[in-house]
Coordinates of C-alpha atoms and ligand atoms in Angstrom, one line a residue:
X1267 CA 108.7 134.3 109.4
X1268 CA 110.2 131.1 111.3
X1269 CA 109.6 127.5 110.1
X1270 CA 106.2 126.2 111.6
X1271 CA 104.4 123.1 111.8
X1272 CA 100.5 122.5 112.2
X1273 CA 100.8 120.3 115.5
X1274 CA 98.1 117.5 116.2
X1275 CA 98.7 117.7 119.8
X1276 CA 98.2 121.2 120.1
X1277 CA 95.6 121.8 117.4
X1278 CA 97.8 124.7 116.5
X1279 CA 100.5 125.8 114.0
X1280 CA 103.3 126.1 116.5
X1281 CA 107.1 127.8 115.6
X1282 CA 109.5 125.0 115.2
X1283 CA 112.9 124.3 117.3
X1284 CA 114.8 121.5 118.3
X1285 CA 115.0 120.6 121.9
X1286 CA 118.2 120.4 121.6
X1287 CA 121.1 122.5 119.6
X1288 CA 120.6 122.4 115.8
X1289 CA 119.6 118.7 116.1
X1290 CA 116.2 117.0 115.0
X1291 CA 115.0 113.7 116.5
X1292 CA 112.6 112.5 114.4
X1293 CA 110.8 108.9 114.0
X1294 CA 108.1 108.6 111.4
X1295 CA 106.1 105.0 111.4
X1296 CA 107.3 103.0 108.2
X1297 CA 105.4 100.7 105.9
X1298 CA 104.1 97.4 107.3
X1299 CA 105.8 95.3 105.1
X1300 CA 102.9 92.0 103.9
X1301 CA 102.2 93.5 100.4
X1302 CA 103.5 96.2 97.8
X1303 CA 103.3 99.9 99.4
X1304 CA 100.5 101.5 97.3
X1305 CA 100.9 105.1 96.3
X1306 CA 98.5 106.4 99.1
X1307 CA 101.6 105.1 101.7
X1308 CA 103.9 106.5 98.9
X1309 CA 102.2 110.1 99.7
X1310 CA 103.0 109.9 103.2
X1311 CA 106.7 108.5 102.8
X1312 CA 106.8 111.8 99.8
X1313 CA 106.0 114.4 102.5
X1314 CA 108.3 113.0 105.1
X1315 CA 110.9 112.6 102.3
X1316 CA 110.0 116.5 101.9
X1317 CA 110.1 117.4 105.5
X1318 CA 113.7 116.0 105.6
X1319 CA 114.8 117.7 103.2
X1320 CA 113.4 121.1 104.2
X1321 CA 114.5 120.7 107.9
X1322 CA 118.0 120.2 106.8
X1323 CA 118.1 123.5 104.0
X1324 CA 116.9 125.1 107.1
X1325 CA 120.2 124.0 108.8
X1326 CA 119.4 120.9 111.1
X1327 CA 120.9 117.4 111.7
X1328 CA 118.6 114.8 111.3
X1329 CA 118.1 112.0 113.1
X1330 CA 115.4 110.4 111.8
X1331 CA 114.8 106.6 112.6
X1332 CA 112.1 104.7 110.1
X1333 CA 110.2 100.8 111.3
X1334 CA 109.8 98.2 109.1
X1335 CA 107.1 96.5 110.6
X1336 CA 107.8 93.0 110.0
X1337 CA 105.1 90.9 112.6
X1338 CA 101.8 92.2 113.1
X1339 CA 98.4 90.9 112.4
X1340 CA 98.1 90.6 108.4
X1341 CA 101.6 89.8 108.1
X1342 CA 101.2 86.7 110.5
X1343 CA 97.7 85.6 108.4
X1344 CA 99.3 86.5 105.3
X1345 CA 102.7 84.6 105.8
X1346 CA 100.6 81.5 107.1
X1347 CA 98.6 81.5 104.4
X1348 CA 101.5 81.5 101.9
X1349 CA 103.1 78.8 104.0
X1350 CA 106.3 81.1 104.3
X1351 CA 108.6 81.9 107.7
X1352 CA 107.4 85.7 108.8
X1353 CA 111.3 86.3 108.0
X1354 CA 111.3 84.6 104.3
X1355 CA 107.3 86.4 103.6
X1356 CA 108.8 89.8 104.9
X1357 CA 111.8 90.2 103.1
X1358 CA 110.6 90.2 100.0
X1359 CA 107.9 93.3 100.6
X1360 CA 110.4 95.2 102.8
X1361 CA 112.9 94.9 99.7
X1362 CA 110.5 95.8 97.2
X1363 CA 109.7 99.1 99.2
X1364 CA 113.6 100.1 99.4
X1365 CA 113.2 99.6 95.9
X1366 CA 110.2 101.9 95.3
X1367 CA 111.6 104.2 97.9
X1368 CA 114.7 104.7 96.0
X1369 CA 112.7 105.1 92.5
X1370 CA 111.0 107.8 94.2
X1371 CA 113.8 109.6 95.1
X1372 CA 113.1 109.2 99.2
X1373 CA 115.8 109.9 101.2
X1374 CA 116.9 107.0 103.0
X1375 CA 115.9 108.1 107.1
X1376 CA 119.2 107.9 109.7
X1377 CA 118.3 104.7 110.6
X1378 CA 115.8 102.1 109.7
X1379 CA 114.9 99.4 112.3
X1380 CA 113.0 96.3 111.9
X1381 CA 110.4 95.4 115.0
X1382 CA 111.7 91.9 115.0
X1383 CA 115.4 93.2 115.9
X1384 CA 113.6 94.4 119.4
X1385 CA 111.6 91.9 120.8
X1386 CA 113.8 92.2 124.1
X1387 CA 113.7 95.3 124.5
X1388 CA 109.5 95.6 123.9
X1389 CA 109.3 92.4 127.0
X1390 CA 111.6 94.7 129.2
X1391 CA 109.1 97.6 128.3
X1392 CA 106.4 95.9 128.9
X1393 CA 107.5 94.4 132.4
X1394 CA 108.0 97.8 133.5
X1395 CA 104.5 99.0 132.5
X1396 CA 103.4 96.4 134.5
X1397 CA 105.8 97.1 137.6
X1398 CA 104.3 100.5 137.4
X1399 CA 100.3 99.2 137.5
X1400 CA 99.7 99.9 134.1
X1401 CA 99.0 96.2 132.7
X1402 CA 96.7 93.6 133.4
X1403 CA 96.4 89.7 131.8
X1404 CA 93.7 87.9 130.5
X1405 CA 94.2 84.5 129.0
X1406 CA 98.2 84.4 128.8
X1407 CA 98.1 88.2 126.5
X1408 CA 99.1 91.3 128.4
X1409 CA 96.7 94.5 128.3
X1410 CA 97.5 98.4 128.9
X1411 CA 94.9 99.6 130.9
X1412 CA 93.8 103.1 129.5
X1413 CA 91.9 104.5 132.7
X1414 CA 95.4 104.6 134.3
X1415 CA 96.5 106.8 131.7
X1416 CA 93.9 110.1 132.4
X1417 CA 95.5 111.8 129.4
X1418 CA 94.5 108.9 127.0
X1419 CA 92.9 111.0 124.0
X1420 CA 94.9 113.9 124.0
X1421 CA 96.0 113.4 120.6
X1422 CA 92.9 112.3 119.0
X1423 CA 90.8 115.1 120.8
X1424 CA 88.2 112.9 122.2
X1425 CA 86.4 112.5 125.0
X1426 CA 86.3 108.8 126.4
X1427 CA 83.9 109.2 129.2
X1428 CA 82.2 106.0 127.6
X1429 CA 84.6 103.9 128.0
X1430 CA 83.9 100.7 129.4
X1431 CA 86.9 99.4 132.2
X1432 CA 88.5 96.2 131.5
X1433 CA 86.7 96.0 127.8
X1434 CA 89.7 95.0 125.8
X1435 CA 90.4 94.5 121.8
X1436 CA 93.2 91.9 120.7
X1437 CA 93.5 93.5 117.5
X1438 CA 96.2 96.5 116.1
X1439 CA 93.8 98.2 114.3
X1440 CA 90.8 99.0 115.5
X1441 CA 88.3 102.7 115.4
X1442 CA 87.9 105.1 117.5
X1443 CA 84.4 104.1 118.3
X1444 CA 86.0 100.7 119.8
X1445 CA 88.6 102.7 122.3
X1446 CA 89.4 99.7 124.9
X1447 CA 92.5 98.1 126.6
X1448 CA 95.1 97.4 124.1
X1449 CA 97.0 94.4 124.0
X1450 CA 101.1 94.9 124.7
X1451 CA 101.6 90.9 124.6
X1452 CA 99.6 88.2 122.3
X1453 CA 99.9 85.6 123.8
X1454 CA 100.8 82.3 121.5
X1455 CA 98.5 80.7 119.4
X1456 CA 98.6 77.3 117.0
X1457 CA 100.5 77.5 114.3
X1458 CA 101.8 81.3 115.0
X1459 CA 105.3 82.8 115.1
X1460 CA 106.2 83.3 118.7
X1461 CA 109.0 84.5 121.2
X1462 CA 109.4 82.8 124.3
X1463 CA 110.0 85.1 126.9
X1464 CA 109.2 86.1 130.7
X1465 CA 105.9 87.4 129.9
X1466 CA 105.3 84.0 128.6
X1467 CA 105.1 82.5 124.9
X1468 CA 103.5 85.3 122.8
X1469 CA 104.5 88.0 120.0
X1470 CA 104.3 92.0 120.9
X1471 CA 101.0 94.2 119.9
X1472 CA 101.7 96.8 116.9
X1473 CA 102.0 99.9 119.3
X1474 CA 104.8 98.8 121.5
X1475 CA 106.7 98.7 118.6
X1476 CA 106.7 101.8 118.0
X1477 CA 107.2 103.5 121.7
X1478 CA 110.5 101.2 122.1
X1479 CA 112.2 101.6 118.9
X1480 CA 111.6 104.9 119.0
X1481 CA 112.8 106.1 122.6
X1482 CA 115.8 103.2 122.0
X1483 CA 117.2 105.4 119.5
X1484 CA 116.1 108.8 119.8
X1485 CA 115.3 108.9 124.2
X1486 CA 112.5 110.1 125.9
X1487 CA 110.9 113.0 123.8
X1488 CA 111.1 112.9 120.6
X1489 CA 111.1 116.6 118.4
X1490 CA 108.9 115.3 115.5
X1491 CA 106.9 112.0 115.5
X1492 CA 104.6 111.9 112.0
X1493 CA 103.2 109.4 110.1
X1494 CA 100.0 109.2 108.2
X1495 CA 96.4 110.7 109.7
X1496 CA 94.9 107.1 110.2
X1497 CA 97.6 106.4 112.6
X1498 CA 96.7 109.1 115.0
X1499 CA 94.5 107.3 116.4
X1500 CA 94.6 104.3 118.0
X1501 CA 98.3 104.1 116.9
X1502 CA 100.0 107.3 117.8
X1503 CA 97.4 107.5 121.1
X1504 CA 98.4 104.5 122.0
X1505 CA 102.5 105.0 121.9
X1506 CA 101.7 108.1 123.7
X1507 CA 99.8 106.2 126.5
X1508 CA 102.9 103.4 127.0
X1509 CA 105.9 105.9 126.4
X1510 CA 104.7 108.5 129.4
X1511 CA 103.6 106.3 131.7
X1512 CA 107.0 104.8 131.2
X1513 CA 109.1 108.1 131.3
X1514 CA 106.2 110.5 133.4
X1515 CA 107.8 112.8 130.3
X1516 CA 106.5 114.0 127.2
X1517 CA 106.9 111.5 124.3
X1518 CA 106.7 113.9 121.3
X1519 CA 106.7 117.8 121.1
X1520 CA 105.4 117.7 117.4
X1521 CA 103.0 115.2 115.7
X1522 CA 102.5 116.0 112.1
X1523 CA 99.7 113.6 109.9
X1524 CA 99.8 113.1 106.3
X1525 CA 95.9 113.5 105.0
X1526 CA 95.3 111.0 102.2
X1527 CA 95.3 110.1 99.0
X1528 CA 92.2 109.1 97.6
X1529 CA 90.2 107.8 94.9
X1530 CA 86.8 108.3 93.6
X1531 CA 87.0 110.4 97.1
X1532 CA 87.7 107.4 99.3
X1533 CA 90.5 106.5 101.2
X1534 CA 93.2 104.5 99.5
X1535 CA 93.3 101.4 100.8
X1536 CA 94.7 97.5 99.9
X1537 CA 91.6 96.2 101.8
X1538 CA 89.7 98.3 99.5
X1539 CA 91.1 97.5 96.5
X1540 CA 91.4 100.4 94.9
X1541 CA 95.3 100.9 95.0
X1542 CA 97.4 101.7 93.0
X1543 CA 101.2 100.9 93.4
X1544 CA 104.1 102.7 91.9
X1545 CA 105.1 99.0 89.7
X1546 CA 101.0 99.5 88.4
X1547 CA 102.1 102.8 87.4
X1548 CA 105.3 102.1 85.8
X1549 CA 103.7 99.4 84.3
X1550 CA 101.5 102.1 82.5
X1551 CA 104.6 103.8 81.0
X1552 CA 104.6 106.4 84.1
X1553 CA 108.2 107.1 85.5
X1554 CA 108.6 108.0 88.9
X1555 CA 109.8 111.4 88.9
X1556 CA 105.5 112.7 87.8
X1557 CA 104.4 110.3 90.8
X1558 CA 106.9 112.1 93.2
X1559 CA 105.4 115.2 91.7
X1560 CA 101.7 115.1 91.9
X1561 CA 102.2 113.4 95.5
X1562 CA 104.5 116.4 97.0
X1563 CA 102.4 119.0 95.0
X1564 CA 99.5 118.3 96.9
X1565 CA 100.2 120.3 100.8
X1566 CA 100.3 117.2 103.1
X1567 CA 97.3 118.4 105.5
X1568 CA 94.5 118.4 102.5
X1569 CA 93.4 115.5 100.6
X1570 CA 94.9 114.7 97.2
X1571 CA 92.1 112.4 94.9
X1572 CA 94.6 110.5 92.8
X1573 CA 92.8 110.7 89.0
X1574 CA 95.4 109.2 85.9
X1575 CA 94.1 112.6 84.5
X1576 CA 96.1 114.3 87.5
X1577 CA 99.2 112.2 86.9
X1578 CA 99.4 113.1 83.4
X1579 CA 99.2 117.1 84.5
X1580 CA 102.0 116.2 86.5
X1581 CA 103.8 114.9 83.9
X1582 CA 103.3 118.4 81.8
X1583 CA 104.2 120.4 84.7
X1584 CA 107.7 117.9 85.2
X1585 CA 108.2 118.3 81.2
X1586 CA 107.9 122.1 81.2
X1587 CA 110.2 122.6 83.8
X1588 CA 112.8 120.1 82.1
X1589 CA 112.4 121.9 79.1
X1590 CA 113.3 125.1 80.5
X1591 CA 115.9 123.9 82.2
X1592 CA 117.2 122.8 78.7
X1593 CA 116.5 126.2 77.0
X1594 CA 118.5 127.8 80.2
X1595 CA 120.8 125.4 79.6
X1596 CA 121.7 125.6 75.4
X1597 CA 120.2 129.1 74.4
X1598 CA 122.8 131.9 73.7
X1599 CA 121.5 135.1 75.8
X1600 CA 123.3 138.1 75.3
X1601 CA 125.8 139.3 78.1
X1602 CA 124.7 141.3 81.6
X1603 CA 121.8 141.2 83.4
X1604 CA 118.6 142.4 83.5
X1605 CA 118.5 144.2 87.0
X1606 CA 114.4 143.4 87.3
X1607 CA 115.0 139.8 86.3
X1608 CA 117.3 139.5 89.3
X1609 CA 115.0 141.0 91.4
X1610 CA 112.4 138.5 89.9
X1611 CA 114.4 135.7 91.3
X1612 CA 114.6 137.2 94.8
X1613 CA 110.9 137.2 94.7
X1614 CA 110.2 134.0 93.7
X1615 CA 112.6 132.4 95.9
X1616 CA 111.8 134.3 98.9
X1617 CA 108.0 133.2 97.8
X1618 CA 109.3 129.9 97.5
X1619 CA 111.1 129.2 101.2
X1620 CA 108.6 131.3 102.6
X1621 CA 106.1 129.3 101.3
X1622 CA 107.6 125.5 102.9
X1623 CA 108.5 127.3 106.2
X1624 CA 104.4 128.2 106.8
X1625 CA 103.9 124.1 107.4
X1626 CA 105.5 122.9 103.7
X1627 CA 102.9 124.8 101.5
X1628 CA 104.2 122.6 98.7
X1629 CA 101.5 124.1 96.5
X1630 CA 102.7 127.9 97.0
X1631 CA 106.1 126.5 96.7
X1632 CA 105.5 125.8 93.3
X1633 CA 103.3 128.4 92.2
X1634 CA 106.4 130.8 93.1
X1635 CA 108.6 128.9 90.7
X1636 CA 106.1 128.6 87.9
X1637 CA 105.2 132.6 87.9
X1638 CA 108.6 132.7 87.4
X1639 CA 108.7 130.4 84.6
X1640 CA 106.3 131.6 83.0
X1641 CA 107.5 135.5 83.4
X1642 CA 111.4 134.5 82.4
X1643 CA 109.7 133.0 79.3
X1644 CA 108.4 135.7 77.8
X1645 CA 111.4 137.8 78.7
X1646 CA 113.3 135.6 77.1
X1647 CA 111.2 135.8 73.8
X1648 CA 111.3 139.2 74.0
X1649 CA 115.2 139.9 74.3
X1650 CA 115.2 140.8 77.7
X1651 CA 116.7 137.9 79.3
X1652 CA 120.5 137.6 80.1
X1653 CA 123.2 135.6 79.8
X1654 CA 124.0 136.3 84.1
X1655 CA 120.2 135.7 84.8
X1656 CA 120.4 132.4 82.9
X1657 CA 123.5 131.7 86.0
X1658 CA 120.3 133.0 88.5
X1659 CA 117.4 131.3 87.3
X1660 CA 119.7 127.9 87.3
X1661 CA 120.7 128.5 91.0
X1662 CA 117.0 129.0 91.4
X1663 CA 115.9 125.4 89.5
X1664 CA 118.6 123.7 91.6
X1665 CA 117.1 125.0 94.7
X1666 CA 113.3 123.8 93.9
X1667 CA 114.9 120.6 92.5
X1668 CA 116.8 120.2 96.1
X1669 CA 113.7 119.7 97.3
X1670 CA 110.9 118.2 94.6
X1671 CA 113.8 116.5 92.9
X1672 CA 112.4 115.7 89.8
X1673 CA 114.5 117.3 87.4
X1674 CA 117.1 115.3 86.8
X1675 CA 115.9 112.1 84.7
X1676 CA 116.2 108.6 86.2
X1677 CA 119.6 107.6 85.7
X1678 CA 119.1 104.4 82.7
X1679 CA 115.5 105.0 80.7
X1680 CA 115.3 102.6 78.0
X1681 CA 118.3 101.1 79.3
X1682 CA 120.7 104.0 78.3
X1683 CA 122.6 105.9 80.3
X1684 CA 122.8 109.6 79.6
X1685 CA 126.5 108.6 78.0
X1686 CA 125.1 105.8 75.6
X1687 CA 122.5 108.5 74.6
X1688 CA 125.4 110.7 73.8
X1689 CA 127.5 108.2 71.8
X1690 CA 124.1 107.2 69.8
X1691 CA 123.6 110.9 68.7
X1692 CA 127.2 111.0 67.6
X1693 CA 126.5 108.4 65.4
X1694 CA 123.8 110.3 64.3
X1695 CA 125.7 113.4 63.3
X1696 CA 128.6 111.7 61.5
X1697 CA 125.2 109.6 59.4
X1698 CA 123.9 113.0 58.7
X1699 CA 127.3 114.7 57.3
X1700 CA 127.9 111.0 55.5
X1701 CA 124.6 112.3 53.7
X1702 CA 123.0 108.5 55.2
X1703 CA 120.1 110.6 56.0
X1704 CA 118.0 107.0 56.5
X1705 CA 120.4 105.9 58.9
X1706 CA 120.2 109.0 61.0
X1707 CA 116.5 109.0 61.0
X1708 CA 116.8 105.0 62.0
X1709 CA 118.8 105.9 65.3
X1710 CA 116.2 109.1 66.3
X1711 CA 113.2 106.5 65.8
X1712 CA 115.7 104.0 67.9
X1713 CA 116.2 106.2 70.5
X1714 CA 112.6 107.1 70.4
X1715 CA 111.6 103.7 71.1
X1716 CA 114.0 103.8 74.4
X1717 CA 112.0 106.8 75.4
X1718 CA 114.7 108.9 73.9
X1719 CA 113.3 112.3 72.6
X1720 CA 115.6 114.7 70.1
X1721 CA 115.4 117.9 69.0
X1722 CA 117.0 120.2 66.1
X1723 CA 117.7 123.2 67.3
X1724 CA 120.0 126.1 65.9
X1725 CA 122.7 125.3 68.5
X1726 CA 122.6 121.7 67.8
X1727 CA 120.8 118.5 69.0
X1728 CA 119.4 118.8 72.5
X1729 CA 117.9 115.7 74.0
X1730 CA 115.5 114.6 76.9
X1731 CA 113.6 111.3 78.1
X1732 CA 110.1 111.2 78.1
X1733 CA 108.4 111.5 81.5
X1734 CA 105.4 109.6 80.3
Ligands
AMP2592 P1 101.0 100.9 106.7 O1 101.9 100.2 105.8 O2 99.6 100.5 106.5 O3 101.4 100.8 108.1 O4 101.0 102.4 106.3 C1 102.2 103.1 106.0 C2 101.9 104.6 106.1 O5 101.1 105.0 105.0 C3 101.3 105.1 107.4 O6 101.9 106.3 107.8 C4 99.8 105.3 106.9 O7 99.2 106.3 107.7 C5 100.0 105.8 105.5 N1 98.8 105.6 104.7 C6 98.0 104.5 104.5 N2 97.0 104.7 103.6 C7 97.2 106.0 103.1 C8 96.5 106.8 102.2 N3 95.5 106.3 101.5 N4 97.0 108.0 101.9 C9 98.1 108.5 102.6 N5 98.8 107.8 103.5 C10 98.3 106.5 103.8
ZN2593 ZN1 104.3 103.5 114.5

């Protein structure tokens, strides 16, 4: 079966292929950068991370351009009310969310632009919308008008017969039950950051943003344009409305939405309170790798209720797979292979790709691996497991892992690197022929502490960090 994506547009899973060659134009809408992400935007930012990655296994080129959205609404009240530049109160959040991106193991998209960077380019935009009858001003701020645009509402799937002509709202974020004229330009007001520019003194409305960084980079249709489900609509509605009536051309053949995360069953949200960010978490003694884990395991079109009971099931789940990793890794098995073993792997990789191509069924994705595990196991307690299928089942974990990534510990825990943590266990081996059996047990506890885990075995020590 081909690679297939549930498209909003269309309602429909729909077979995915580039407009053009092996190539992938892709623009996902990035964090808006006035606070700490909270894990909820980290589930998003997981399943893009995990569409990447599955697009290119699959064989494409991605071109995928992130925003940082560094002026909008809260940022501006937020900035003000810290008494900072937008510039000095921005930087700061959009560094912290490289950071937690990174610690997450999210691939870093083609290109990441900031919406400040553009300003020209969203006045020329919006100068043409108006050259082709699409605008109207009120008060110095620039509106689009929706009843010029007779598809308005195509991607949200609703019906806007009640929409009342020349109602407009100011604000970027606003419900569906408010659908009005949008504003393109704000125009200046005391004490706010502003451009000057033909259109007049003012700042750009959230949605232009979008529509001009996006076709700036990528041109007139994009293949995949995703971000979270909230933004559908009025966000994504609204860059659909200004990009075709610029081009008259389609301004996204796929538009995939992120559900969300949730908590007690309600939306994550920082105006709600009841966030969670991934420095809350680490603070907590979680390391990233669970996180990453429980918010990929979860397919991205169903809602995942975030519970610190779930996180901790994640952090079994990462543990058993690390651990059989290790045994793969340091048991002896005897020489061949077991011909049904091989064919196990087959299965569960077929299960496993199979599985990501029918819209990234992360959760069938992983029950193909763990059936696996769980099978090789007792073969493996029972004799039957090879030395050759050991070489299999490794190719297999480095497969899943190209893709969950969450095998591979972070690179310092505890400050050690995985070198430091041999040298300490030397030392620990030359204490324990010396007969300074307290000295050998003080390194373990030591390495303990740094969230250093060893283990006897008949083969010799084998260590691992602790994922939680
Ligand atoms: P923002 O920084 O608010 O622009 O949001 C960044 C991304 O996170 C957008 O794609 C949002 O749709 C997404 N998002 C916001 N809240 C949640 C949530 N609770 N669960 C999943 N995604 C979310
Ligand atoms: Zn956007």
């Amino acid at each position: 079966m081909p690679l297939r994506f549930y498209n909003t547009l269309s309602q429909q899973v729909e077979e995915f292929t580039p407009l053009e060659d092996n190539r992938v134009r892709m623009y996902t809408c990035g964090p808006t950068v006035y606070h700490y992400v909270h894990i909820g935007n980290l589930r998003t930012f997981t399943f893009q991370d995990v569409l990447r990655r599955w697009l290119r296994y699959r064989g494409y080129q991605l071109d995928h351009v992130m925003n940082i959205t560094d002026v909008e609404d809260k940022i501006i009240r937020r900035s003000m009310e810290q008494g900072q530049t937008l510039a000095d109160y921005t930087s700061q959040y959009e560094k912290a969310f490289l950071e937690d991106a990174a610690a997450l193991r999210l691939e870093r998209p083609e290109r990441l632009v900031r919406a400040t960077e553009h300003i020209p380019e969203m006045v020329n935009a919006i100068e043409k919308l108006a050259g082709k009858g699409f605008t109207y001003q009120s008060d110095g701020s620039i509106y689009y008008r929706i009843a010029q645009f007779p598809e308005y509402g195509k991607l949200s799937h609703m019906h806007w017969e009640g929409i009342r002509p020349g109602a407009r709202v100011d604000v970027d974020e606003y419900d569906k039950a408010d659908a009005r004229d949008f504003v393109l330009w704000k125009a200046r007001k005391d004490g706010e950051p502003f451009w000057d520019s033909t259109l007049g003194p003012g700042r750009p409305g959230w949605h232009i943003e979008c529509s001009v960084m996006a076709m700036k980079y990528l041109g007139e249709t994009l293949d995949i344009h995703a971000g979270g489900v909230d933004l559908t609509f009025p966000h994504h509605e609204n860059e659909i409305a200004q990009s075709e009536a610029l081009t008259g051309k389609p301004f996204a053949r796929f538009w995939l939405h992120a559900e969300h995360l949730s908590v007690d069953g309600q939306k994550m949200a920082k105006s709600l309170g009841n966030f969670f960010t991934l420095r809350d978490l680490m603070d907590q003694g979680f390391t990233p790798e669970p996180i990453r884990y429980l918010l990929a395991s979860v397919p991205y079109r169903k809602k995942l209720n975030f519970t610190l009971e779930g996180l901790r099931a994640a952090a079994t789940s990462v543990e058993r797979l690390r651990n059989y990793k290790l045994r793969l890794e340091t048991d002896r098995y005897p020489e061949g292979a077991s011909r049904s073993i091989t064919a196990r792997a087959e299965v569960a990789r077929q299960g496993f790709d199979e599985a990501l191509d029918d819209d990234l069924n992360t959760a069938e994705a992983l029950a193909a691996i763990f059936e696996y595990v769980r099978e090789t196991n007792t073969a493996m307690d029972a004799g039957e497991f090879r030395a050759g299928n050991a070489a299999e089942t490794l190719a297999l974990l480095a497969h899943f892992d190209s893709i969950f990534d969450v095998l591979r510990p972070p690179e310092r825990s505890g400050g050690l690197t995985d070198a430091e943590v041999d040298a300490r266990i030397g030392e620990r081996n030359a204490a324990k022929k010396a007969r300074e059996f307290a000295r050998a047990d003080q390194i373990r506890a030591e390495l303990l502490e740094s969230g250093i885990i060893l283990e006897d075995t008949r083969e010799g020590v084998r260590w691992k960090r602790k994922t939680s």
